[in-house]
PDB file of C-alpha atoms in Angstrom:
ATOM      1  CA  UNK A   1     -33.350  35.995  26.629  1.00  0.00           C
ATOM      2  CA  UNK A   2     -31.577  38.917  28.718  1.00  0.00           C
ATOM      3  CA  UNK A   3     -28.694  35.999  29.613  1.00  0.00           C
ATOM      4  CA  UNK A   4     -28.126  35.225  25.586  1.00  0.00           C
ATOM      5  CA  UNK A   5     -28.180  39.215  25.026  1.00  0.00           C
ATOM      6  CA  UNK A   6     -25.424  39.223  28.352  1.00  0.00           C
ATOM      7  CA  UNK A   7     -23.539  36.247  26.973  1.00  0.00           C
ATOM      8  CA  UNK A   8     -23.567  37.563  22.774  1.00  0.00           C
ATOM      9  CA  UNK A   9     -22.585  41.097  24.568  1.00  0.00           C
ATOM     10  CA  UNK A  10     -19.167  39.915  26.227  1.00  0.00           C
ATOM     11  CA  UNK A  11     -16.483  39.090  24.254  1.00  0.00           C
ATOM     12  CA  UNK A  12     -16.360  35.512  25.746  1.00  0.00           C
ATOM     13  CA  UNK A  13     -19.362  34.333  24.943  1.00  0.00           C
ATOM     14  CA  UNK A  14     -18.212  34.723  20.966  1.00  0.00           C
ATOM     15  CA  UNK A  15     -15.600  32.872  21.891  1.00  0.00           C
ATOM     16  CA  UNK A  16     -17.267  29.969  23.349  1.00  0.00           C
ATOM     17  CA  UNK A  17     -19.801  30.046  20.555  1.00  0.00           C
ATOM     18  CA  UNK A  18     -16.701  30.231  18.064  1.00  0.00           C
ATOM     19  CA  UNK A  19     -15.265  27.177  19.397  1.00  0.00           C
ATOM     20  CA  UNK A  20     -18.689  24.817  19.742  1.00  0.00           C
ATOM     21  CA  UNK A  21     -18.953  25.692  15.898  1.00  0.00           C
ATOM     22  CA  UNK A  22     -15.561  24.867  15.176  1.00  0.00           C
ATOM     23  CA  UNK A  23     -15.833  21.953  16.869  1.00  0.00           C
ATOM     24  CA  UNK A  24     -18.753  20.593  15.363  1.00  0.00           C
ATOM     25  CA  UNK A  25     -17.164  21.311  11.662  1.00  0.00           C
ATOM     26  CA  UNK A  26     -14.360  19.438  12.644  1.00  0.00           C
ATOM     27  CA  UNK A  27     -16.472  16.488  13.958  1.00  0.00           C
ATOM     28  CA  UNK A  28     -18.148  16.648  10.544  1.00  0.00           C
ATOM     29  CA  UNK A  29     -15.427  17.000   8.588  1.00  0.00           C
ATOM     30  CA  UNK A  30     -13.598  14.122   9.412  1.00  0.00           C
ATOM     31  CA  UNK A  31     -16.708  12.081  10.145  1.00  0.00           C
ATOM     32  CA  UNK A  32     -17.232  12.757   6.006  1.00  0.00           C
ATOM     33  CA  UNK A  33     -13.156  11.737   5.568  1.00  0.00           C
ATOM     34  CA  UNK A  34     -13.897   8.452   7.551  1.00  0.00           C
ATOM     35  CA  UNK A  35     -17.056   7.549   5.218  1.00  0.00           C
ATOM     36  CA  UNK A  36     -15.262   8.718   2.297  1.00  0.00           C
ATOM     37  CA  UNK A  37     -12.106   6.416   3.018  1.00  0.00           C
ATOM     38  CA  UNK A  38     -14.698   3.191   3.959  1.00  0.00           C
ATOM     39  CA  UNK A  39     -16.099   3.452   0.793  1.00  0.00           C
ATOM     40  CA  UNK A  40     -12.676   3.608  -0.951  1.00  0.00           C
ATOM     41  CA  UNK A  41     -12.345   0.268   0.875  1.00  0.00           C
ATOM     42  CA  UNK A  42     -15.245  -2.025  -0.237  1.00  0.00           C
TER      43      UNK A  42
END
């Protein structure tokens, strides 16, 4: 736990986190476009 309290402390480690997340909306936002517009097709 004292490397996640290290890693939350430094101003990097926000960073990273803030990009994973935006990452994985991304992925799921156009992973929800790509069903949407396959269902507009059938």
């Amino acid at each position: 736990m004292a490397v996640f309290s290290d890693l939350f402390g430094d101003f990097m480690g926000w960073l990273t986190i803030g990009i994973i997340v935006f990452m994985l909306v991304m992925m799921v936002y156009l992973f929800s476009m790509f069903i949407n517009n396959s269902k507009k097709g059938l």
